[in-house]
Amino acid sequence: MGAAAENIEPLRERPRVNQPDVSLPPSPYPRQPARIIRDHDEAVAVARELAADFAVEAALRDREGFLPIDEIERFSQSGLWAITVPKAYGGPELSFVTVTEVLKIISAVDPSLGQMPHNHFAFVEHLKSDATEEQRRHFFAEVLKGVRFGNAMSEPGNRPVNDMQTKLTHVDGGVLVNGTKFYSTCALLSHVVVIVGKDDKNEHFFAFADRAADGLTIVNDWSSFGQRTTASGTVIAKDVFVPYDRLVPTPFSKGLPTAHGAVNQILTAIVDLGIAKGALDDTVAFVRGKSRAWVDSGKAMASEDPFTIAAVGDLAIRLHAAEAMMERAARLVDVGLADPTADTSAAASIATAEAKVLSTEIALAATNRLFELAGSRATLATHGLDRHWRNARTHTLHDPVRWKFFHIGNFVLNEVRPPQGAFI
């Protein structure tokens, strides 16, 4: 469940989350190319190997707030962050069926690490569809080396999430970026921070800024009680120069059918599904090895309690249903990306919304029932099991699942396609 107390002392000097007054230097660019993964089976095998290692100190990282600096470096150098790079540019061009399986495996042991590549994968898709040939050659080569993209999209305040105030001012050779962002997952530990902003014509762009660019400040002020080590804090851009060859138009500004919204959503939903799987795995292990049978059951072991058995069965069914819907959604996302029509984009978004409903429900149910089934001793800090509930409660708030029911129902009942955007 975590490192023993006597093993913590050597780690005390590791950087931690929520230290806004402590600057963390940019991550150095990779010294050698990352591994090239060639197929689905290899990707899954690599993910399982990493997950086994990441699990060892997962509870410790959560409890102490240690930033996963070594872990994320190993993760991106494993080649898993480059599995969607097209074959024409040297990548394996694997499907979102593979991406979601990989992220589920990682998220089951540490959903903060599972969330880290979310926007990276999304930006790779944006490059495929919206970048120039020269930009694709440059950025895909960087990704194959192990370069990580961080996110600077959402902004603080109570305005709607799509009301961007970050300004892109055209100057000789590029733009100056000015604005403040929050929920900036992976920005602190990235090599390139992708900032969304608009110019004086209200046209929106992704500005690919070097993490070490002048005027770019990443504040380590993420203080959520869940998903703690994503370090999803503040990005401040003050006259950050980004050349035109690092500026890519956003897909939604074109008004054309796109599956990019479904991409963003499935990358969110799969983390929740991983949390659910991790919680159920820990429930089973705890009930088998540490829980006591209730006196009225007449059983010697908690794992023989008929009510506990039935409850675990219910959770397993709901988890497997969510997994099946997630795989179906991933296949439709792949179709929507390959052939972005109004119909394929809508099908991808609706299927992903259905998967997100189920992944949200099982994440919250599994992390809550863990304690009911495992018993009061499961709440002891030494086990670190509260992180499952905190992570699920935090990450499922990414966008309101109640709106998924509306869009699904409106599509089925009235044949109204869902809107284009990052949240459906």
Coordinates of C-alpha atoms in Angstrom, one line a residue:
M1 CA 0.0 0.0 0.0
G2 CA 3.0 2.3 0.4
A3 CA 6.5 2.7 1.6
A4 CA 7.3 1.9 5.2
A5 CA 7.9 4.8 7.5
E6 CA 11.6 4.1 7.8
N7 CA 12.0 4.4 4.0
I8 CA 10.5 7.9 3.8
E9 CA 13.4 9.9 5.2
P10 CA 15.7 9.6 2.0
L11 CA 12.8 11.1 0.0
R12 CA 12.2 14.1 2.2
E13 CA 14.1 16.4 -0.2
R14 CA 11.9 15.6 -3.2
P15 CA 9.8 18.5 -4.5
R16 CA 6.2 18.6 -3.3
V17 CA 2.9 19.8 -4.5
N18 CA 1.5 23.2 -3.4
Q19 CA 4.7 25.1 -2.8
P20 CA 3.9 28.3 -4.7
D21 CA 6.9 30.1 -3.3
V22 CA 9.4 27.4 -4.4
S23 CA 10.4 27.6 -8.1
L24 CA 10.9 24.3 -9.9
P25 CA 13.4 24.4 -12.8
P26 CA 12.1 23.2 -16.2
S27 CA 12.5 19.6 -16.9
P28 CA 15.6 19.0 -19.1
Y29 CA 14.9 17.8 -22.6
P30 CA 15.5 14.1 -23.2
R31 CA 19.1 13.2 -23.8
Q32 CA 18.2 10.2 -25.9
P33 CA 15.2 9.2 -27.9
A34 CA 12.4 7.4 -26.1
R35 CA 11.6 3.8 -26.8
I36 CA 9.5 3.1 -29.9
I37 CA 6.6 0.8 -29.1
R38 CA 5.3 -1.1 -32.1
D39 CA 1.9 -2.7 -31.3
H40 CA -0.9 -3.0 -28.8
D41 CA 0.5 -6.0 -27.0
E42 CA 3.8 -4.3 -26.4
A43 CA 2.1 -1.1 -25.2
V44 CA 0.0 -3.0 -22.7
A45 CA 3.0 -5.0 -21.5
V46 CA 5.1 -1.8 -20.9
A47 CA 2.2 -0.2 -19.1
R48 CA 1.8 -3.2 -16.8
E49 CA 5.5 -3.2 -16.0
L50 CA 5.5 0.5 -15.2
A51 CA 2.3 0.2 -13.1
A52 CA 3.8 -2.5 -11.0
D53 CA 6.7 -0.1 -10.1
F54 CA 4.5 3.0 -9.8
A55 CA 2.2 1.2 -7.3
V56 CA 5.0 0.8 -4.8
E57 CA 5.1 4.4 -3.6
A58 CA 1.7 5.6 -4.9
A59 CA 0.2 6.0 -1.4
L60 CA 3.4 7.7 -0.2
R61 CA 3.4 10.2 -3.1
D62 CA -0.2 11.0 -2.4
R63 CA 0.2 11.4 1.3
E64 CA 3.4 13.4 1.3
G65 CA 2.6 15.3 -1.9
F66 CA 5.9 14.2 -3.6
L67 CA 5.9 15.3 -7.3
P68 CA 6.3 12.3 -9.6
I69 CA 9.4 13.7 -11.3
D70 CA 11.3 10.4 -11.7
E71 CA 8.1 8.5 -12.5
I72 CA 6.9 10.9 -15.3
E73 CA 10.3 10.8 -16.9
R74 CA 10.3 7.1 -17.0
F75 CA 6.7 7.1 -18.2
S76 CA 7.4 9.4 -21.2
Q77 CA 10.7 7.7 -22.0
S78 CA 8.9 4.3 -22.1
G79 CA 7.5 5.3 -25.5
L80 CA 3.9 5.2 -24.2
W81 CA 3.4 9.0 -24.8
A82 CA 4.3 8.5 -28.5
I83 CA 2.0 5.6 -29.4
T84 CA -0.4 7.7 -31.5
V85 CA 2.3 9.4 -33.6
P86 CA 1.6 8.5 -37.2
K87 CA 3.7 5.8 -39.0
A88 CA 4.6 8.3 -41.7
Y89 CA 6.6 10.2 -39.0
G90 CA 8.2 7.2 -37.4
G91 CA 5.6 6.4 -34.8
P92 CA 3.4 3.3 -34.3
E93 CA 0.1 5.0 -34.9
L94 CA -1.8 2.9 -32.4
S95 CA -5.5 3.3 -31.7
F96 CA -7.4 4.9 -28.9
V97 CA -8.4 1.4 -27.9
T98 CA -4.7 1.0 -27.0
V99 CA -4.4 4.5 -25.4
T100 CA -7.4 3.9 -23.1
E101 CA -6.1 0.5 -22.1
V102 CA -2.7 1.9 -21.2
L103 CA -4.1 4.8 -19.2
K104 CA -6.5 2.5 -17.4
I105 CA -3.6 0.3 -16.3
I106 CA -1.6 3.3 -15.0
S107 CA -4.6 5.1 -13.4
A108 CA -5.5 2.0 -11.5
V109 CA -2.3 2.4 -9.4
D110 CA -1.8 6.1 -9.6
P111 CA -4.5 8.2 -11.4
S112 CA -2.4 11.4 -11.1
L113 CA 0.2 9.8 -13.4
G114 CA -2.7 8.5 -15.6
Q115 CA -4.0 12.0 -16.0
M116 CA -0.7 13.5 -16.8
P117 CA -0.7 12.5 -20.6
H118 CA -4.3 13.5 -21.1
N119 CA -3.7 16.8 -22.9
H120 CA -0.5 15.5 -24.5
F121 CA -2.4 12.9 -26.4
A122 CA -5.1 15.5 -27.3
F123 CA -2.5 17.9 -28.6
V124 CA -0.9 15.1 -30.8
E125 CA -4.4 14.7 -32.4
H126 CA -4.7 18.4 -32.9
L127 CA -1.3 18.4 -34.7
K128 CA -2.4 15.6 -37.0
S129 CA -5.5 17.5 -38.1
D130 CA -4.6 21.2 -37.8
A131 CA -0.8 21.7 -38.1
T132 CA 1.2 22.3 -41.2
E133 CA 3.4 19.6 -42.6
E134 CA 6.5 21.3 -41.3
Q135 CA 5.0 21.6 -37.8
R136 CA 4.0 17.9 -37.8
R137 CA 7.5 16.8 -38.8
H138 CA 9.0 19.0 -36.0
F139 CA 6.6 18.1 -33.2
F140 CA 6.3 14.4 -33.9
A141 CA 10.0 14.1 -33.9
E142 CA 10.1 15.8 -30.5
V143 CA 7.4 13.5 -29.1
L144 CA 9.3 10.4 -30.3
K145 CA 12.3 11.7 -28.3
G146 CA 10.1 11.8 -25.2
V147 CA 9.1 15.5 -25.1
R148 CA 6.0 16.1 -23.0
F149 CA 3.2 18.6 -23.8
G150 CA 1.6 20.3 -20.8
N151 CA -1.8 22.0 -20.7
A152 CA -2.6 25.7 -20.2
M153 CA -6.3 26.0 -21.3
S154 CA -8.8 26.6 -18.5
E155 CA -8.7 30.0 -16.8
P156 CA -9.4 31.0 -13.2
G157 CA -12.6 32.8 -12.3
N158 CA -16.3 32.1 -12.7
R159 CA -16.6 32.8 -16.4
P160 CA -17.8 29.9 -18.7
V161 CA -14.8 27.6 -19.5
N162 CA -14.9 28.6 -23.2
D163 CA -14.7 32.3 -22.5
M164 CA -11.0 32.7 -23.1
Q165 CA -9.3 36.0 -22.0
T166 CA -5.8 35.0 -22.9
K167 CA -4.6 37.4 -25.6
L168 CA -2.3 36.7 -28.6
T169 CA -0.9 39.9 -30.0
H170 CA 0.7 39.7 -33.4
V171 CA 4.2 41.0 -33.6
D172 CA 7.0 40.5 -36.1
G173 CA 7.5 36.8 -36.6
G174 CA 4.9 35.5 -34.1
V175 CA 2.7 36.5 -31.2
L176 CA 3.0 37.7 -27.6
V177 CA 1.0 35.6 -25.2
N178 CA -0.6 37.3 -22.1
G179 CA -2.9 35.6 -19.7
T180 CA -3.4 33.4 -16.7
K181 CA -4.4 29.7 -16.7
F182 CA -5.4 27.2 -14.0
Y183 CA -6.0 23.4 -13.9
S184 CA -2.8 23.2 -15.9
T185 CA -2.1 19.5 -15.7
C186 CA 1.5 18.5 -16.4
A187 CA 2.5 22.1 -17.2
L188 CA 4.9 22.1 -14.3
L189 CA 6.6 18.9 -15.4
S190 CA 6.4 19.4 -19.2
H191 CA 8.9 20.4 -21.8
V192 CA 6.4 22.4 -23.9
V193 CA 3.4 24.3 -22.5
V194 CA 0.5 24.5 -24.9
I195 CA -1.4 27.8 -24.2
V196 CA -4.8 28.4 -25.7
G197 CA -5.6 32.1 -26.6
K198 CA -7.3 34.3 -29.1
D199 CA -6.0 37.2 -31.3
D200 CA -7.7 40.5 -32.1
K201 CA -9.8 38.8 -34.7
N202 CA -11.2 36.4 -32.0
E203 CA -9.5 33.5 -33.7
H204 CA -8.3 30.8 -31.3
F205 CA -4.9 29.1 -31.4
F206 CA -2.7 26.7 -29.6
A207 CA 0.6 28.4 -28.8
F208 CA 3.3 25.8 -28.2
A209 CA 5.6 27.6 -25.8
D210 CA 8.9 26.3 -24.5
R211 CA 8.6 25.6 -20.7
A212 CA 11.7 27.8 -20.2
A213 CA 10.4 30.7 -22.3
D214 CA 11.0 34.2 -21.0
G215 CA 7.9 35.5 -19.3
L216 CA 6.3 32.1 -18.7
T217 CA 5.8 31.2 -15.0
I218 CA 4.4 27.9 -13.7
V219 CA 3.2 28.3 -10.1
N220 CA 3.1 25.1 -8.1
D221 CA -0.2 26.0 -6.2
W222 CA -2.4 23.0 -6.8
S223 CA -4.1 22.3 -3.4
S224 CA -6.9 19.9 -4.2
F225 CA -7.5 17.0 -1.8
G226 CA -7.6 14.6 -4.8
Q227 CA -5.4 14.0 -7.8
R228 CA -2.8 15.8 -5.7
T229 CA 0.3 15.1 -7.7
T230 CA -0.9 16.3 -11.1
A231 CA 0.3 19.7 -9.9
S232 CA -2.5 21.2 -12.0
G233 CA -1.8 24.8 -10.8
T234 CA -1.4 28.2 -12.4
V235 CA 0.4 29.2 -15.6
I236 CA 1.1 32.9 -16.0
A237 CA 2.2 34.3 -19.4
K238 CA 3.5 37.8 -19.7
D239 CA 4.6 38.8 -23.2
V240 CA 5.7 35.2 -23.9
F241 CA 6.9 35.2 -27.5
V242 CA 5.7 32.3 -29.6
P243 CA 6.8 32.2 -33.3
Y244 CA 4.3 31.6 -36.0
D245 CA 5.6 28.1 -36.7
R246 CA 4.7 27.1 -33.2
L247 CA 1.1 28.4 -33.5
V248 CA -1.7 26.0 -34.5
P249 CA -5.4 26.8 -35.0
T250 CA -7.9 25.1 -32.8
P251 CA -10.2 22.7 -34.5
F252 CA -13.4 24.0 -33.0
S253 CA -12.8 27.5 -34.4
K254 CA -13.3 26.1 -37.9
G255 CA -16.9 25.0 -37.4
L256 CA -16.2 21.7 -39.1
P257 CA -17.1 18.2 -37.8
T258 CA -14.5 16.9 -35.5
A259 CA -14.0 14.1 -33.0
H260 CA -11.6 16.1 -30.9
G261 CA -14.3 16.7 -28.2
A262 CA -14.7 12.9 -27.8
V263 CA -10.9 12.6 -27.6
N264 CA -10.8 15.0 -24.7
Q265 CA -13.7 13.2 -23.0
I266 CA -12.5 9.7 -23.4
L267 CA -9.1 10.6 -22.0
T268 CA -10.9 12.0 -18.9
A269 CA -13.3 9.0 -18.5
I270 CA -10.6 6.4 -18.7
V271 CA -8.9 7.9 -15.6
D272 CA -12.1 7.5 -13.7
L273 CA -12.4 3.9 -14.9
G274 CA -8.8 3.2 -13.7
I275 CA -9.6 4.7 -10.3
A276 CA -12.6 2.3 -10.1
K277 CA -10.5 -0.7 -11.0
G278 CA -7.8 0.2 -8.5
A279 CA -10.4 0.7 -5.7
L280 CA -12.1 -2.6 -6.5
D281 CA -8.7 -4.4 -6.6
D282 CA -7.8 -3.0 -3.2
T283 CA -11.2 -3.9 -1.8
V284 CA -10.8 -7.5 -2.8
A285 CA -7.3 -7.6 -1.4
F286 CA -8.3 -6.0 1.9
V287 CA -11.4 -8.2 2.4
R288 CA -9.4 -11.3 1.7
G289 CA -6.5 -10.5 4.0
K290 CA -7.4 -8.0 6.6
S291 CA -11.2 -7.6 7.2
R292 CA -13.1 -9.5 9.9
A293 CA -16.3 -11.4 9.2
W294 CA -19.4 -9.8 10.8
V295 CA -20.6 -11.7 13.8
D296 CA -24.1 -12.3 12.3
S297 CA -22.7 -13.9 9.2
G298 CA -21.7 -17.1 11.0
K299 CA -18.6 -17.1 8.7
A300 CA -15.0 -17.4 9.7
M301 CA -13.7 -15.0 7.0
A302 CA -15.0 -11.7 5.6
S303 CA -14.6 -13.0 2.1
E304 CA -17.3 -15.7 2.9
D305 CA -20.0 -13.1 4.0
P306 CA -22.8 -13.5 1.5
F307 CA -23.7 -9.8 1.5
T308 CA -20.0 -8.9 0.9
I309 CA -19.8 -11.4 -1.9
A310 CA -23.0 -10.0 -3.6
A311 CA -21.7 -6.4 -3.2
V312 CA -18.4 -7.2 -4.8
G313 CA -20.3 -9.0 -7.6
D314 CA -22.4 -5.9 -8.2
L315 CA -19.3 -3.7 -8.4
A316 CA -17.6 -6.1 -10.8
I317 CA -20.6 -6.2 -13.1
R318 CA -20.7 -2.4 -13.2
L319 CA -16.9 -2.1 -13.8
H320 CA -17.0 -4.6 -16.6
A321 CA -20.0 -2.8 -18.2
A322 CA -18.1 0.5 -18.1
E323 CA -15.0 -1.2 -19.6
A324 CA -17.1 -2.6 -22.5
M325 CA -18.6 0.8 -23.2
M326 CA -15.2 2.4 -23.0
E327 CA -13.8 0.0 -25.6
R328 CA -16.8 0.7 -27.8
A329 CA -16.4 4.4 -27.5
A330 CA -12.6 4.2 -28.2
R331 CA -13.4 2.3 -31.5
L332 CA -15.9 5.0 -32.5
V333 CA -13.3 7.8 -31.6
D334 CA -10.9 6.1 -33.9
V335 CA -13.5 6.1 -36.7
G336 CA -14.4 9.8 -36.0
L337 CA -10.7 10.8 -36.2
A338 CA -10.1 8.9 -39.4
D339 CA -13.3 10.1 -41.1
P340 CA -14.6 13.3 -39.4
T341 CA -18.1 13.7 -40.6
A342 CA -21.1 15.0 -38.7
D343 CA -22.4 11.5 -38.2
T344 CA -19.1 9.9 -37.1
S345 CA -18.2 12.8 -34.8
A346 CA -21.7 12.6 -33.1
A347 CA -21.4 8.9 -32.7
A348 CA -18.0 9.2 -31.1
S349 CA -19.3 11.9 -28.7
I350 CA -22.4 10.1 -27.7
A351 CA -20.6 6.8 -27.1
T352 CA -18.0 8.5 -25.1
A353 CA -20.6 10.3 -23.1
E354 CA -22.3 7.0 -22.3
A355 CA -18.9 5.6 -21.2
K356 CA -18.3 8.6 -19.1
V357 CA -21.6 8.2 -17.3
L358 CA -20.7 4.6 -16.4
S359 CA -17.1 5.3 -15.5
T360 CA -18.2 8.2 -13.2
E361 CA -20.8 6.1 -11.5
I362 CA -18.5 3.1 -10.9
A363 CA -15.6 5.3 -9.7
L364 CA -17.8 6.9 -7.0
A365 CA -19.5 3.6 -6.1
A366 CA -16.3 1.5 -5.9
T367 CA -14.3 4.1 -3.9
N368 CA -17.2 4.6 -1.4
R369 CA -18.1 0.9 -0.9
L370 CA -14.5 0.0 -0.4
F371 CA -14.8 1.2 3.2
E372 CA -18.2 -0.3 3.8
L373 CA -17.0 -3.7 2.7
A374 CA -13.4 -3.6 4.1
G375 CA -14.5 -2.3 7.5
S376 CA -13.3 0.5 9.8
R377 CA -9.7 -0.6 9.8
A378 CA -9.5 0.3 6.1
T379 CA -9.8 4.0 7.1
L380 CA -6.4 3.9 9.0
A381 CA -3.9 6.3 7.4
T382 CA -1.3 3.5 7.1
H383 CA -3.2 1.9 4.3
G384 CA -3.7 5.1 2.3
L385 CA -7.0 3.9 0.8
D386 CA -8.8 7.2 1.2
R387 CA -6.8 8.4 -1.8
H388 CA -9.1 6.3 -4.1
W389 CA -12.2 8.2 -2.9
R390 CA -10.5 11.6 -3.0
N391 CA -9.2 11.0 -6.5
A392 CA -12.6 9.8 -7.8
R393 CA -14.5 12.7 -6.2
T394 CA -12.0 15.2 -7.6
H395 CA -11.5 13.9 -11.1
T396 CA -15.2 13.1 -11.8
L397 CA -15.8 16.8 -11.4
H398 CA -13.9 17.6 -14.6
D399 CA -17.2 18.4 -16.3
P400 CA -20.8 17.8 -15.1
V401 CA -21.9 14.2 -16.0
R402 CA -25.5 15.4 -15.6
W403 CA -25.2 17.1 -19.0
K404 CA -24.2 13.7 -20.5
F405 CA -27.7 12.4 -19.9
F406 CA -29.2 15.4 -21.6
H407 CA -27.1 15.1 -24.8
I408 CA -27.5 11.4 -25.0
G409 CA -31.3 11.7 -24.5
N410 CA -31.6 14.5 -27.0
F411 CA -29.7 12.5 -29.6
V412 CA -31.8 9.4 -29.1
L413 CA -35.2 11.1 -28.7
N414 CA -34.9 14.1 -31.0
E415 CA -31.9 13.1 -33.2
V416 CA -30.1 16.3 -32.1
R417 CA -26.4 15.9 -32.5
P418 CA -24.3 17.1 -29.5
P419 CA -22.5 20.4 -29.8
Q420 CA -18.9 20.6 -31.0
G421 CA -16.5 21.3 -28.2
A422 CA -14.0 19.9 -25.7
F423 CA -16.6 18.9 -23.2
I424 CA -18.8 16.6 -25.2

